[in-house]
Amino acid sequence: MDALVERYNAPVYRFVLHYLGDADAARDVSQEAWLKALRGAHGFKGKSKVRTWLFAIARNACLDHLRKQGRRDARFDDEALPEVAAGATPVVERLARAELSQRVERALQTLPPAQREVFLLREHGELTFTQIAAALDLPRDTVKSRMRYALQRLHKALSAEQEVSRGEL
Amino acid sequence: MNCETLQTAIPELLYGSLPDAEAQAANAHLARCEGCNRLVSDLRPIPGSLSKPAPPPDLATQLKLAARDELLERQQLTGRSGPLHLVATIVLALCLALVGFALGVRYQRTQTGELDTPGTQDDGDGVEITHGDGDGTGSGSGDPREIEGAEALQRMLVEAAQGYLQRRELERAKDYFSRAQDVAPRGPSAAEARAGEAEVLLELGGKQRARELLRETRALIIAGDLSASADLLQKIYDLEARTE
């Protein structure tokens, strides 16, 4: 178990942190996820990769936490494709990296969980779309479409934030 | 490729996992379609943009302690405890203290900029993250990080199985040895897992399957994928003698 913790503690923590957007909760939920992994280790059948298995557990722990908080899906619209305004300024490419990170992390919290988890499983879990499909028990095409919506919605949120910033100047 | 198919392919295009032929078609479309080009340009900076914050420095230690508590609780539930567990606990506590110390030093070095800091592309354990490393079915089977994870899990299952074998919980030991083989069929503990299951099967009267497992164990050693210890080789000889 120790070797698994050494290998995956950081990426699992980052996944949970950016999923929940709350450092205190991320610590508790990470720990809960690892305990679930320990309790369920004998049930690992080798059909998926360890990384996929671990991140599926971490994702379920996040969902359990959101359910307890009564937050799940409450803040979010359905998965309707957000429109990127025609002629919108391509803001993200001009932002400094640190600023872009902060803005993307804020924008993440505006994504429906179904899109956020796909984005984070790719970014922090480094799972392929095939592995994400396995972790979420979804068709691969659904995973790809959720990722596309996630990217477009993030861009829309970043553009809106940029417009607000400009208006304040 | 038209606008609709290009937009469907955007995730794989941005993460570099689009097959070559499709990537060429996508790039040809982007060269002639201003709208799609603009859309892809807008989205391209987003992948890989998240920061990589380090976990709290004591989290790994806390996780290991929690794991130890969980294992001890499980052992107590099965009514087993004794001097060996006490020794194991003390050894584990010493290991955890060392890990905690190392983490503290690492955290200090991180704070002073000697190690990676949030916002860099390093994932905190010295392995550089690359995006767009392919997404073909079955890709990543050679990923050393994935292999390490599987081997660590395999080692954990083998150790648990050996504990059950010592306590004569044979069915449970057999199950754990078997699961360990599924996790990483050619990992360093794969030979031990097979030899362990063969030993259990001999206890349970399954000589034929035990013989097969010992043959597989030998094959693994001959394949040179692992450095078999003399103890393990001796164990194979002893077990093979029992299958006669």
Coordinates of C-alpha atoms in Angstrom, one line a residue:
Chain A
M1 CA 0.0 0.0 0.0
D2 CA 2.9 2.3 0.8
A3 CA 4.2 2.2 -2.7
L4 CA 0.8 2.9 -4.1
V5 CA 0.5 5.9 -1.8
E6 CA 3.9 7.2 -2.8
R7 CA 3.1 6.9 -6.5
Y8 CA -0.5 8.2 -6.6
N9 CA -1.0 10.4 -3.5
A10 CA -0.2 13.6 -5.3
P11 CA -2.3 13.1 -8.5
V12 CA -5.2 11.7 -6.5
Y13 CA -5.1 14.7 -4.2
R14 CA -5.0 17.2 -7.1
F15 CA -7.9 15.4 -8.8
V16 CA -10.0 15.6 -5.6
L17 CA -8.9 19.2 -4.9
H18 CA -9.9 20.5 -8.3
Y19 CA -13.0 18.4 -8.3
L20 CA -14.3 19.8 -5.0
G21 CA -12.5 23.2 -5.1
D22 CA -12.0 23.0 -1.3
A23 CA -8.6 22.2 0.2
D24 CA -10.0 21.0 3.6
A25 CA -12.5 18.7 2.0
A26 CA -9.8 17.5 -0.5
R27 CA -7.7 16.2 2.4
D28 CA -10.6 14.3 4.0
V29 CA -12.0 12.9 0.7
S30 CA -8.5 11.8 -0.4
Q31 CA -8.1 9.9 2.8
E32 CA -11.5 8.3 2.4
A33 CA -10.7 7.3 -1.1
W34 CA -7.5 5.6 -0.1
L35 CA -9.3 3.7 2.7
K36 CA -11.9 2.6 0.2
A37 CA -9.1 1.4 -2.1
L38 CA -7.5 -0.5 0.8
R39 CA -10.8 -2.2 1.8
G40 CA -11.5 -3.0 -1.8
A41 CA -8.0 -4.1 -2.9
H42 CA -8.9 -7.8 -2.8
G43 CA -11.7 -7.1 -5.2
F44 CA -9.4 -5.7 -7.8
K45 CA -9.6 -8.2 -10.6
G46 CA -7.0 -6.9 -13.0
K47 CA -9.6 -6.1 -15.6
S48 CA -8.7 -2.4 -15.5
K49 CA -5.4 -0.7 -14.8
V50 CA -4.5 0.2 -11.2
R51 CA -4.5 3.9 -12.1
T52 CA -8.0 3.7 -13.6
W53 CA -9.3 1.7 -10.6
L54 CA -7.8 4.2 -8.1
F55 CA -9.2 7.3 -9.9
A56 CA -12.6 5.7 -10.2
I57 CA -12.6 5.2 -6.4
A58 CA -11.5 8.9 -5.9
R59 CA -14.2 10.1 -8.3
N60 CA -16.8 8.1 -6.4
A61 CA -15.5 9.5 -3.1
C62 CA -16.0 13.0 -4.5
L63 CA -19.5 12.3 -5.6
D64 CA -20.3 10.8 -2.1
H65 CA -19.0 14.0 -0.6
L66 CA -21.1 16.2 -2.9
R67 CA -24.2 14.2 -2.2
K68 CA -23.6 14.6 1.6
Q69 CA -23.3 18.3 1.0
G70 CA -26.4 18.3 -1.1
R71 CA -24.5 19.9 -3.9
R72 CA -24.6 17.4 -6.7
D73 CA -25.8 19.0 -9.9
A74 CA -27.6 21.6 -7.9
R75 CA -25.5 24.5 -9.3
F76 CA -25.3 23.4 -12.8
D77 CA -27.3 23.5 -16.0
D78 CA -27.7 20.4 -18.2
E79 CA -25.1 19.5 -20.7
A80 CA -26.4 21.8 -23.4
L81 CA -23.6 22.8 -25.7
P82 CA -22.5 26.3 -24.6
E83 CA -22.0 28.6 -27.5
V84 CA -18.7 30.4 -27.9
A85 CA -19.6 33.8 -29.0
A86 CA -18.7 34.6 -32.6
G87 CA -15.8 36.9 -32.7
A88 CA -15.0 36.4 -29.1
T89 CA -11.5 37.5 -28.2
P90 CA -9.1 34.5 -27.8
V91 CA -8.3 35.6 -24.3
V92 CA -6.7 32.5 -22.9
E93 CA -3.7 32.4 -25.2
R94 CA -2.6 35.8 -24.0
L95 CA -2.8 35.1 -20.3
A96 CA 0.3 34.4 -18.3
R97 CA 0.5 30.7 -17.3
A98 CA -0.1 31.3 -13.5
E99 CA -3.1 33.5 -14.2
L100 CA -4.5 31.1 -16.7
S101 CA -4.2 28.3 -14.1
Q102 CA -6.1 30.3 -11.5
R103 CA -8.8 31.3 -14.0
V104 CA -9.2 27.7 -15.3
E105 CA -9.5 26.4 -11.7
R106 CA -12.2 29.0 -11.0
A107 CA -14.0 28.2 -14.2
L108 CA -13.8 24.5 -13.4
Q109 CA -16.3 25.0 -10.6
T110 CA -18.9 26.3 -13.1
L111 CA -18.8 23.0 -15.0
P112 CA -21.4 20.3 -14.4
P113 CA -19.7 17.4 -12.5
A114 CA -20.1 15.1 -15.5
Q115 CA -17.9 17.4 -17.6
R116 CA -15.6 18.3 -14.7
E117 CA -14.7 14.8 -13.8
V118 CA -13.8 13.9 -17.4
F119 CA -11.6 16.9 -17.7
L120 CA -9.9 16.2 -14.4
L121 CA -9.5 12.4 -15.1
R122 CA -7.6 13.4 -18.2
E123 CA -5.6 16.2 -16.7
H124 CA -4.6 14.8 -13.3
G125 CA -5.4 11.1 -13.7
E126 CA -3.6 11.1 -17.1
L127 CA -6.1 8.6 -18.2
T128 CA -6.8 8.0 -21.9
F129 CA -10.3 8.5 -23.1
T130 CA -10.6 4.8 -23.3
Q131 CA -9.6 4.5 -19.6
I132 CA -11.9 7.3 -18.6
A133 CA -14.8 5.4 -20.3
A134 CA -13.9 2.3 -18.3
A135 CA -13.6 4.3 -15.0
L136 CA -17.0 5.9 -15.5
D137 CA -18.7 2.9 -17.3
L138 CA -19.6 5.1 -20.2
P139 CA -19.2 4.8 -24.0
R140 CA -16.0 6.4 -25.3
D141 CA -17.9 8.7 -27.6
T142 CA -19.8 10.1 -24.6
V143 CA -16.5 10.8 -22.8
K144 CA -15.2 12.6 -25.8
S145 CA -18.4 14.7 -26.2
R146 CA -18.3 15.6 -22.5
M147 CA -14.7 16.6 -22.8
R148 CA -15.5 18.8 -25.8
Y149 CA -18.3 20.5 -23.9
A150 CA -16.0 20.9 -20.9
L151 CA -13.4 22.7 -23.0
Q152 CA -15.9 24.9 -24.7
R153 CA -17.6 25.8 -21.4
L154 CA -14.2 26.6 -19.8
H155 CA -13.4 28.8 -22.7
K156 CA -16.7 30.6 -22.4
A157 CA -16.2 31.1 -18.7
L158 CA -12.7 32.4 -19.2
S159 CA -14.0 34.8 -21.9
A160 CA -16.8 36.1 -19.7
E161 CA -14.3 36.7 -16.8
Q162 CA -12.1 38.6 -19.2
E163 CA -15.0 40.8 -20.3
V164 CA -15.8 41.5 -16.6
S165 CA -12.1 42.4 -15.9
R166 CA -12.1 44.8 -18.9
G167 CA -15.3 46.4 -17.8
E168 CA -13.8 47.1 -14.4
L169 CA -10.8 48.9 -15.9
Chain B
M1 CA -13.3 16.3 -42.9
N2 CA -16.0 18.9 -42.3
C3 CA -16.8 21.3 -39.5
E4 CA -18.9 18.8 -37.6
T5 CA -16.4 15.9 -37.7
L6 CA -13.6 18.3 -36.8
Q7 CA -15.5 19.5 -33.7
T8 CA -16.2 15.9 -32.7
A9 CA -12.5 15.3 -32.9
I10 CA -11.4 18.3 -30.9
P11 CA -10.6 16.5 -27.6
E12 CA -8.3 14.0 -29.3
L13 CA -6.8 16.7 -31.5
L14 CA -5.9 18.9 -28.5
Y15 CA -4.6 15.9 -26.5
G16 CA -2.6 14.6 -29.4
S17 CA -4.3 11.2 -29.5
L18 CA -5.9 11.6 -33.0
P19 CA -4.7 8.9 -35.4
D20 CA -2.2 10.2 -37.9
A21 CA -4.5 10.1 -40.9
E22 CA -7.3 11.9 -39.0
A23 CA -4.9 14.5 -37.7
Q24 CA -3.7 15.3 -41.2
A25 CA -7.3 15.7 -42.3
A26 CA -8.1 17.9 -39.3
N27 CA -5.1 20.1 -40.0
A28 CA -6.1 20.4 -43.7
H29 CA -9.5 21.5 -42.6
L30 CA -8.1 24.0 -40.1
A31 CA -6.0 25.5 -42.8
R32 CA -9.0 26.4 -44.9
C33 CA -11.7 27.0 -42.2
E34 CA -11.3 30.2 -40.3
G35 CA -14.1 29.4 -37.8
C36 CA -12.8 26.0 -36.8
N37 CA -9.3 27.3 -36.7
R38 CA -10.4 30.1 -34.3
L39 CA -12.2 27.6 -32.1
V40 CA -9.3 25.2 -31.8
S41 CA -6.9 28.1 -31.2
D42 CA -9.1 29.4 -28.4
L43 CA -9.3 26.0 -26.7
R44 CA -5.7 24.9 -27.2
P45 CA -4.2 26.6 -24.2
I46 CA -6.6 24.9 -21.8
P47 CA -5.2 21.3 -21.7
G48 CA -2.3 21.2 -19.3
S49 CA -3.1 24.6 -17.8
L50 CA -4.1 23.4 -14.3
S51 CA -1.6 24.0 -11.5
K52 CA 0.0 21.0 -9.8
P53 CA -0.2 21.8 -6.1
A54 CA 1.6 19.6 -3.7
P55 CA -0.5 17.6 -1.3
P56 CA -0.2 18.6 2.4
P57 CA 3.2 17.3 3.5
D58 CA 1.8 15.0 6.1
L59 CA -1.0 13.5 4.0
A60 CA 1.0 10.5 2.8
T61 CA 2.0 9.6 6.4
Q62 CA -1.6 10.0 7.5
L63 CA -2.7 7.7 4.7
K64 CA -0.2 5.1 5.7
L65 CA -1.2 5.3 9.3
A66 CA -4.8 5.0 8.4
A67 CA -4.0 2.0 6.3
R68 CA -2.1 0.4 9.1
D69 CA -5.0 1.0 11.5
E70 CA -7.3 -0.6 9.0
L71 CA -5.2 -3.7 8.6
L72 CA -4.7 -4.1 12.4
E73 CA -8.4 -3.7 12.9
R74 CA -9.1 -6.4 10.3
Q75 CA -6.6 -8.7 12.0
Q76 CA -8.2 -8.1 15.3
L77 CA -11.6 -8.9 13.9
T78 CA -10.3 -12.3 12.8
G79 CA -9.1 -12.8 16.4
R80 CA -5.4 -12.9 15.5
S81 CA -2.8 -11.0 17.3
G82 CA 0.6 -11.7 18.8
P83 CA 4.2 -10.9 19.1
L84 CA 4.7 -10.9 15.3
H85 CA 2.1 -8.3 14.9
L86 CA 3.7 -6.2 17.6
V87 CA 7.1 -6.4 15.9
A88 CA 5.5 -5.6 12.5
T89 CA 3.8 -2.6 14.1
I90 CA 7.0 -1.3 15.6
V91 CA 8.9 -1.8 12.3
L92 CA 6.1 0.0 10.4
A93 CA 6.1 2.9 12.9
L94 CA 9.9 3.3 12.4
C95 CA 9.3 3.3 8.6
L96 CA 6.6 5.9 8.9
A97 CA 8.8 8.1 11.1
L98 CA 11.4 8.0 8.4
V99 CA 8.9 8.7 5.7
G100 CA 7.5 11.6 7.7
F101 CA 11.0 13.0 8.1
A102 CA 11.7 12.6 4.4
L103 CA 8.5 14.3 3.6
G104 CA 9.3 17.2 5.9
V105 CA 12.7 17.6 4.3
R106 CA 11.1 17.5 0.8
Y107 CA 8.5 20.0 1.8
Q108 CA 11.2 22.3 3.1
R109 CA 13.1 21.9 -0.1
T110 CA 9.9 22.6 -2.1
Q111 CA 9.3 25.8 -0.1
T112 CA 12.8 26.9 -0.7
G113 CA 12.5 26.2 -4.5
E114 CA 14.9 23.3 -4.6
L115 CA 12.1 21.1 -5.8
D116 CA 9.2 21.4 -8.0
T117 CA 6.6 24.1 -7.1
P118 CA 2.9 24.4 -8.0
G119 CA 2.5 25.5 -11.6
T120 CA 5.3 23.5 -13.0
Q121 CA 4.7 20.5 -15.3
D122 CA 6.3 18.1 -12.9
D123 CA 3.8 15.9 -11.0
G124 CA 5.7 16.1 -7.7
D125 CA 7.5 12.8 -7.9
G126 CA 10.1 13.7 -10.4
V127 CA 8.2 12.3 -13.4
E128 CA 7.5 14.9 -16.0
I129 CA 3.9 14.9 -17.2
T130 CA 3.4 15.0 -21.0
H131 CA 0.1 15.6 -22.5
G132 CA -1.1 14.0 -25.7
D133 CA 0.8 10.8 -25.2
G134 CA -1.6 8.8 -27.3
D135 CA -5.0 7.3 -26.6
G136 CA -5.2 4.2 -28.7
T137 CA -7.0 1.3 -27.2
G138 CA -4.6 -0.5 -24.9
S139 CA -2.1 2.3 -25.0
G140 CA -0.1 2.9 -21.9
S141 CA 0.4 -0.8 -21.1
G142 CA 4.1 0.0 -21.0
D143 CA 3.8 3.1 -18.8
P144 CA 6.4 2.6 -16.1
R145 CA 4.2 4.4 -13.6
E146 CA 1.3 2.1 -14.3
I147 CA 3.5 -0.9 -14.1
E148 CA 4.9 0.3 -10.7
G149 CA 1.4 0.8 -9.4
A150 CA 0.3 -2.7 -10.4
E151 CA 3.5 -4.2 -8.9
A152 CA 2.9 -2.4 -5.7
L153 CA -0.6 -3.7 -5.5
Q154 CA 0.6 -7.2 -6.4
R155 CA 3.2 -7.1 -3.6
M156 CA 0.5 -6.0 -1.1
L157 CA -1.8 -8.9 -2.2
V158 CA 1.0 -11.4 -2.0
E159 CA 1.9 -10.3 1.5
A160 CA -1.7 -10.5 2.6
A161 CA -2.0 -14.0 1.1
Q162 CA 1.2 -15.1 2.9
G163 CA -0.3 -13.8 6.2
Y164 CA -3.5 -15.8 5.6
L165 CA -1.4 -18.9 4.7
Q166 CA 0.5 -18.6 7.9
R167 CA -2.8 -18.4 9.8
R168 CA -4.0 -21.5 7.8
E169 CA -6.9 -19.5 6.2
L170 CA -6.3 -21.5 3.1
E171 CA -9.2 -20.5 0.9
R172 CA -8.6 -16.8 1.6
A173 CA -4.9 -17.2 0.9
K174 CA -5.6 -19.0 -2.4
D175 CA -7.9 -16.2 -3.4
Y176 CA -5.4 -13.5 -2.7
F177 CA -2.5 -15.3 -4.4
S178 CA -4.8 -15.7 -7.4
R179 CA -5.8 -12.1 -7.5
A180 CA -2.1 -11.1 -7.2
Q181 CA -1.4 -13.0 -10.4
D182 CA -4.2 -11.2 -12.2
V183 CA -2.9 -7.7 -11.2
A184 CA 0.5 -8.1 -12.9
P185 CA 1.0 -11.4 -14.6
R186 CA 4.8 -10.9 -15.0
G187 CA 5.6 -8.6 -12.1
P188 CA 8.4 -9.3 -9.6
S189 CA 5.9 -10.9 -7.2
A190 CA 4.2 -13.0 -9.9
A191 CA 6.5 -16.0 -9.3
E192 CA 5.9 -15.8 -5.5
A193 CA 2.1 -15.5 -6.1
R194 CA 2.2 -18.7 -8.3
A195 CA 4.4 -20.6 -5.9
G196 CA 2.2 -19.5 -3.0
E197 CA -1.0 -20.6 -4.7
A198 CA 0.7 -23.9 -5.5
E199 CA 1.6 -24.4 -1.9
V200 CA -2.0 -23.7 -0.8
L201 CA -3.3 -26.1 -3.5
L202 CA -1.0 -28.9 -2.2
E203 CA -2.5 -28.4 1.2
L204 CA -6.0 -28.6 -0.3
G205 CA -5.2 -31.6 -2.4
G206 CA -5.0 -30.0 -5.8
K207 CA -1.7 -31.6 -7.1
Q208 CA -2.4 -31.2 -10.8
R209 CA -3.0 -27.4 -10.7
A210 CA -0.1 -27.0 -8.3
R211 CA 2.2 -28.7 -10.8
E212 CA 0.9 -26.3 -13.5
L213 CA 1.6 -23.3 -11.4
L214 CA 5.1 -24.5 -10.5
R215 CA 5.8 -24.9 -14.2
E216 CA 4.6 -21.4 -14.8
T217 CA 6.8 -20.2 -11.9
R218 CA 9.8 -21.8 -13.5
A219 CA 9.0 -20.3 -16.9
L220 CA 8.8 -16.8 -15.3
I221 CA 12.2 -17.3 -13.8
I222 CA 13.7 -18.7 -17.0
A223 CA 12.2 -15.8 -19.0
G224 CA 14.5 -13.6 -16.8
D225 CA 11.9 -11.1 -16.0
L226 CA 12.7 -11.2 -12.4
S227 CA 15.6 -11.9 -10.1
A228 CA 14.4 -15.0 -8.3
S229 CA 15.9 -15.4 -4.9
A230 CA 17.6 -18.6 -3.8
D231 CA 14.8 -19.1 -1.3
L232 CA 12.1 -19.0 -4.0
L233 CA 14.0 -21.5 -6.1
Q234 CA 14.4 -23.8 -3.1
K235 CA 10.8 -23.5 -2.4
I236 CA 9.9 -24.5 -6.0
Y237 CA 12.1 -27.6 -5.7
D238 CA 10.4 -28.5 -2.3
L239 CA 6.9 -28.0 -3.7
E240 CA 7.6 -29.9 -6.8
A241 CA 8.8 -32.8 -4.7
R242 CA 5.4 -32.8 -3.0
T243 CA 3.6 -33.0 -6.3
E244 CA 5.2 -36.4 -7.1

